[in-house]
Tab-separated table of C-alpha atoms in Angstrom:
chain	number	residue	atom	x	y	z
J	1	UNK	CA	13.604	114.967	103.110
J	2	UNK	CA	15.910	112.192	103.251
J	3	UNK	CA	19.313	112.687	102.627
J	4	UNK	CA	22.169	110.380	101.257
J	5	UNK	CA	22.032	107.193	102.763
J	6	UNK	CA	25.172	104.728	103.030
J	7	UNK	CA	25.961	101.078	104.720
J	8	UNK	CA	26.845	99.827	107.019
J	9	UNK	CA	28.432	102.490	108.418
J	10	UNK	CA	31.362	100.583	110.207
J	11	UNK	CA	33.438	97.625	108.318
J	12	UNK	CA	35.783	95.989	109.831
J	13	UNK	CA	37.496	93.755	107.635
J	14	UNK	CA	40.973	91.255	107.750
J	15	UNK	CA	43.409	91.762	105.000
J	16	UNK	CA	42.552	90.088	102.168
J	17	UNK	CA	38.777	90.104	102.469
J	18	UNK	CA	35.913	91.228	100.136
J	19	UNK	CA	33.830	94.429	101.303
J	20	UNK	CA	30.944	95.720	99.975
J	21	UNK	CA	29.809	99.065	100.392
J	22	UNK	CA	26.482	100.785	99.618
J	23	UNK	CA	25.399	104.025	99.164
J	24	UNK	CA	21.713	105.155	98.822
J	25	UNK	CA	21.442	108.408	96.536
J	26	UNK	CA	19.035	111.285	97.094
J	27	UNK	CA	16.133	110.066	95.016
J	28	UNK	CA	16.054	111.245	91.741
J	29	UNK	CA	19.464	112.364	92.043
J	30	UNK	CA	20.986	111.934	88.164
J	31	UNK	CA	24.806	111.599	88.825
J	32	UNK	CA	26.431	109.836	92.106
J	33	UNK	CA	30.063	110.025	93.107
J	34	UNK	CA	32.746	107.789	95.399
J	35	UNK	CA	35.285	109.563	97.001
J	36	UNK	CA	37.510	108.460	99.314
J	37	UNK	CA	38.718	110.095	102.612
J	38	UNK	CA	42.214	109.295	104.675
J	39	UNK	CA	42.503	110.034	108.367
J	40	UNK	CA	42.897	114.067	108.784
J	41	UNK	CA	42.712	114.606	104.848
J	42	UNK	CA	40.079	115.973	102.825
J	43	UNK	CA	37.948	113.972	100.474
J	44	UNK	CA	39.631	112.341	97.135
J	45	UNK	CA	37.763	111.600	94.076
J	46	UNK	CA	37.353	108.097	93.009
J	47	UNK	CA	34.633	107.738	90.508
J	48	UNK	CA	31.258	109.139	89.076
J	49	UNK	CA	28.149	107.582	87.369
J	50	UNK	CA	25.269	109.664	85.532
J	51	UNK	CA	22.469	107.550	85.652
J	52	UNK	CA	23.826	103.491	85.152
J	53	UNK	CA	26.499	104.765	83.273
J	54	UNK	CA	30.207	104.663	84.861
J	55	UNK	CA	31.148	107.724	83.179
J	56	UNK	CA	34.554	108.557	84.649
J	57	UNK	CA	36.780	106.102	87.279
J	58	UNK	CA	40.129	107.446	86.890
J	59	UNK	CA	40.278	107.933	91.187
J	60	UNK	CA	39.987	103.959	91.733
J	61	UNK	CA	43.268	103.337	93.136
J	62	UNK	CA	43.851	99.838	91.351
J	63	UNK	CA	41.979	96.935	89.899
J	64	UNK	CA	40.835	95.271	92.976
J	65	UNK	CA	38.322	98.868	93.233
J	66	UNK	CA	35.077	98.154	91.617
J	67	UNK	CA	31.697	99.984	91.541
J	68	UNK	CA	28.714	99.472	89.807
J	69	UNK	CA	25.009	101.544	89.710
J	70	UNK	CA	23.393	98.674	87.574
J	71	UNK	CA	19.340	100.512	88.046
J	72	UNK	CA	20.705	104.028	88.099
J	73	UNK	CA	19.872	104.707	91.924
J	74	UNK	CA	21.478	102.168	94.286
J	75	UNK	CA	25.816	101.913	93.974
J	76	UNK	CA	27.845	99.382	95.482
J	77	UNK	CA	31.521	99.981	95.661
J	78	UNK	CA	33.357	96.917	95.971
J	79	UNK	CA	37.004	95.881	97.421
J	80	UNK	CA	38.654	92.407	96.441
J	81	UNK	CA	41.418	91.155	98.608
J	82	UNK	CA	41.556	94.361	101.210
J	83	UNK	CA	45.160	95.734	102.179
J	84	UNK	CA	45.628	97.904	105.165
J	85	UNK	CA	46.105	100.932	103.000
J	86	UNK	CA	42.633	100.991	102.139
J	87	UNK	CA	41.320	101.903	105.812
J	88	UNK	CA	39.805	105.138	105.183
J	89	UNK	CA	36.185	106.770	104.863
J	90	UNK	CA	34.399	106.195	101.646
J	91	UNK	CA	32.066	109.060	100.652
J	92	UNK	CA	29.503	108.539	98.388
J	93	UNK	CA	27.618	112.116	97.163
J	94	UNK	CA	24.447	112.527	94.890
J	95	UNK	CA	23.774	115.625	92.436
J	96	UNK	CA	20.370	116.059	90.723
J	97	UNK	CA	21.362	116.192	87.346
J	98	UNK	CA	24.245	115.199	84.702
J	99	UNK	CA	27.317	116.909	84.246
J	100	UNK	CA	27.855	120.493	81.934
J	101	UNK	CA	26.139	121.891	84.839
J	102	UNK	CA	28.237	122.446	88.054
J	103	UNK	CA	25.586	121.369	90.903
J	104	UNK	CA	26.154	120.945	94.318
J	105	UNK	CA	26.870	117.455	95.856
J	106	UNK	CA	25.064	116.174	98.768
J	107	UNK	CA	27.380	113.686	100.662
J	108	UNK	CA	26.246	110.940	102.921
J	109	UNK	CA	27.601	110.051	106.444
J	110	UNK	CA	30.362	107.497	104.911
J	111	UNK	CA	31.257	103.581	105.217
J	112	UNK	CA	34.376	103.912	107.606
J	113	UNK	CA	36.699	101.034	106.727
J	114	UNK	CA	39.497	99.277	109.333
J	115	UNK	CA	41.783	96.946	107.190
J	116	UNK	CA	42.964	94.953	110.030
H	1	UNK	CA	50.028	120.510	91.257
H	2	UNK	CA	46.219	121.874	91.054
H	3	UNK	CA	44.801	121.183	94.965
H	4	UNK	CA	43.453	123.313	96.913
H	5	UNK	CA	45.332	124.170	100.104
H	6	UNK	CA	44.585	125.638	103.254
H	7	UNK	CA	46.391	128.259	104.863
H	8	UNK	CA	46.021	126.849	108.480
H	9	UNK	CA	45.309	123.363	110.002
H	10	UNK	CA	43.095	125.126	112.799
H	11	UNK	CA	41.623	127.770	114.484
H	12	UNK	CA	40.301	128.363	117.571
H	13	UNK	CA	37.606	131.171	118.025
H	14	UNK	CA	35.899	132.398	121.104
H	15	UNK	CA	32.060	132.070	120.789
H	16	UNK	CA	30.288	135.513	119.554
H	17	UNK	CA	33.311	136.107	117.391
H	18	UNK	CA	33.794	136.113	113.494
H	19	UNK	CA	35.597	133.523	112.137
H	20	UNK	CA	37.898	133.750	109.108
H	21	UNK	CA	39.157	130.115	107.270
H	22	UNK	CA	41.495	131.019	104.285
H	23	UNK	CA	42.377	128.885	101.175
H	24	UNK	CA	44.722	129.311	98.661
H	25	UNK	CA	44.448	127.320	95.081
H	26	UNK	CA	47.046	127.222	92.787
H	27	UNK	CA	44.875	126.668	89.478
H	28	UNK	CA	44.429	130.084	87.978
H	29	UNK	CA	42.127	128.447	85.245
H	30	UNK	CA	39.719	127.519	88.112
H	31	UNK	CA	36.487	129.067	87.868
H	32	UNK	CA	34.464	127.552	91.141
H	33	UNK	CA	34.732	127.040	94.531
H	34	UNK	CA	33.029	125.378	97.188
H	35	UNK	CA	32.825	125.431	101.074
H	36	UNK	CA	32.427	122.342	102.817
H	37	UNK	CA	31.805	122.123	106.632
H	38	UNK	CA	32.456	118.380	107.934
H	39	UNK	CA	31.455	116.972	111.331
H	40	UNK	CA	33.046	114.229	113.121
H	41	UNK	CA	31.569	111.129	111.901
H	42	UNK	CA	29.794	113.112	108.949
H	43	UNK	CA	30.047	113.610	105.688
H	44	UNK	CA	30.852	116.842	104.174
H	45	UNK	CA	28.145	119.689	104.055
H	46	UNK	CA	27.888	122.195	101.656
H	47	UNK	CA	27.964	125.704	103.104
H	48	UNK	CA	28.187	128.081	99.916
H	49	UNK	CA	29.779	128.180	96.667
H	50	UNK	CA	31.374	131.473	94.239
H	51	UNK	CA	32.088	131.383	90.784
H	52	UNK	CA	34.712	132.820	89.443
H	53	UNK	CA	32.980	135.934	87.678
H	54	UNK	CA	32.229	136.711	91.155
H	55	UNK	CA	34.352	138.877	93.893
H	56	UNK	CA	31.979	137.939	96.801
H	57	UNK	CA	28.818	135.566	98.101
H	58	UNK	CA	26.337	136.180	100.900
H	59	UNK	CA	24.801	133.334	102.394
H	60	UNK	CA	23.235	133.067	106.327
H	61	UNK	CA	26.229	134.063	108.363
H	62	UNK	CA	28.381	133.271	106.166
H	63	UNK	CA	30.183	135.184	103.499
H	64	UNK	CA	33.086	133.963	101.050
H	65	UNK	CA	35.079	136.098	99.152
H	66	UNK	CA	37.098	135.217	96.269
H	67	UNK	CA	40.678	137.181	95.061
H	68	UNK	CA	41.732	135.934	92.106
H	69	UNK	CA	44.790	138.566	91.855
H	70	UNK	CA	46.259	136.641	94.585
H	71	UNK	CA	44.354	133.000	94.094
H	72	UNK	CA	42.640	133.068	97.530
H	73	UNK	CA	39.562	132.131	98.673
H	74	UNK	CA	37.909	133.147	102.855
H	75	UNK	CA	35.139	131.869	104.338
H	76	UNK	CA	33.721	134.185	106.742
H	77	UNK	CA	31.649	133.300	109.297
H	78	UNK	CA	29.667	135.837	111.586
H	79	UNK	CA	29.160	135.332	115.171
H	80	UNK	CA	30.297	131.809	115.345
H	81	UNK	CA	28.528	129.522	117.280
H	82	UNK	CA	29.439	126.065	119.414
H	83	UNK	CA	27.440	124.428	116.169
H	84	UNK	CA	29.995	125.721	114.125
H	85	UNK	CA	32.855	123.457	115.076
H	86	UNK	CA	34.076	121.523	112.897
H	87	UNK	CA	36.517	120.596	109.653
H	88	UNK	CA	36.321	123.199	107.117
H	89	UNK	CA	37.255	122.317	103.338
H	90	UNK	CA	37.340	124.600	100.562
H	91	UNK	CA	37.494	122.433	97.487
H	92	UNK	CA	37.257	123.406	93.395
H	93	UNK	CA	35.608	121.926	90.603
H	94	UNK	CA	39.179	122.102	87.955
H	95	UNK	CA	38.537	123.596	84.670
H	96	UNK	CA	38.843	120.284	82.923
H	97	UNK	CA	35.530	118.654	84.475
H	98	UNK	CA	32.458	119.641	85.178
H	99	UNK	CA	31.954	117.498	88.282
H	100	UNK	CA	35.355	115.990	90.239
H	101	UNK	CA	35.716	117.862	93.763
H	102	UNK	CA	39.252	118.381	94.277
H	103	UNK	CA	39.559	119.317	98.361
H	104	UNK	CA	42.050	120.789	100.254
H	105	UNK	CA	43.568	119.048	103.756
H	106	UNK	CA	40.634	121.358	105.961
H	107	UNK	CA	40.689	123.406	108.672
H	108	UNK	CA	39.646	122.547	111.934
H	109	UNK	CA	37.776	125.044	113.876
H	110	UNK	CA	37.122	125.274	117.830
H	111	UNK	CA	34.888	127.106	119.178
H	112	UNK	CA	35.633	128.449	123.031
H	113	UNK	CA	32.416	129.099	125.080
């Protein structure tokens, strides 16, 4: 079946310019993450939504992060004003249902992003 | 701090061989693991997880074991196979959460033909 989904799957973007990233859950999938990967690191965590709720985004790195799941399937993660430190891979991962139980998380291919 | 750490950035492993990828947390209130395998130009993919009121998980060629004496966690991997190159990450769900991955830096695994 299909997988997660995320686009595009390439940004290249000058300093100081909006992105928008989207990430296509498995469908039905309850709770969706963001997680952010650096060149040669693993994965970092950057937020997590159960259904439309934002329920925890203590990983966004600073205001200009944003991310919404407004119909409870479909997230966007957005970037105001981009600096060259946020060049990485962003991660978006799907688990079928809410937190309390510890399910696995399917991860999608990633946006990669060059702040140029 | 509470990440999970790897013991060695790589390994390289002739093909036909087992493979052994070693973690060490430092959290000894952690209670479950996961094993990632990444791709280049993928995202991560579980493998096989272990909770913590387990010593040892079978999956298909792979087994992990988990020593909580010692706070170390192995991935074993039988026969290993030119598909089986890639990143390895060994990551932890803390005590505190129910969902946020916390990952390691990975090894990277090369298979020889």
């Amino acid at each position: 079946g299909a997988g997660v989904s995320q686009s595009p799957r390439y940004k290249v973007a000058k300093r100081g310019q909006d992105v928008a990233l989207r990430c296509d859950p498995i469908s039905g999938h309850v709770s969706l993450f963001w997680y952010q990967q650096a060149l040669g690191q693993g994965p970092e965590f950057l937020t997590y939504f159960q259904n439309e709720a934002q329920l925890d985004k203590s990983g966004l790195p600073s205001d200009r992060f944003f991310a919404e799941r407004p119909e409870g399937s479909v997230s966007t993660l957005k970037i105001q004003r981009t600096q060259q430190e946020d060049s990485a891979v962003y991660l978006c991962a799907s688990s079928l249902g809410p937190t309390g139980v510890r399910e696995t998380q399917y991860f999608g291919p990633g946006t990669r992003l060059l702040v140029l | 701090g509470e990440s999970v750490g790897l013991h060695l950035p790589t390994l390289s492993v002739q093909e036909g061989d087992n493979s052994i990828i070693n973690c060490a947390y430092s959290n000894s209130a952690s209670d479950y693991f996961i094993w990632y395998k990444q791709e280049s130009g993928k995202g991560p993919q579980f493998i096989i997880d272990i909770r913590s009121n387990m010593d040892k998980r079978q999956g298909q060629r792979v087994t992990v074991l988990l020593n909580k004496t010692v706070k170390h966690l192995s991935l074993q991997i039988a026969a290993t196979q030119p598909g089986d190159s890639a990143v390895y990450f060994c990551a932890e769900i803390l005590p505190s959460n129910d969902y946020k991955l916390s990952f390691g830096a990975g090894t990277t695994v090369t298979v020889r033909a």
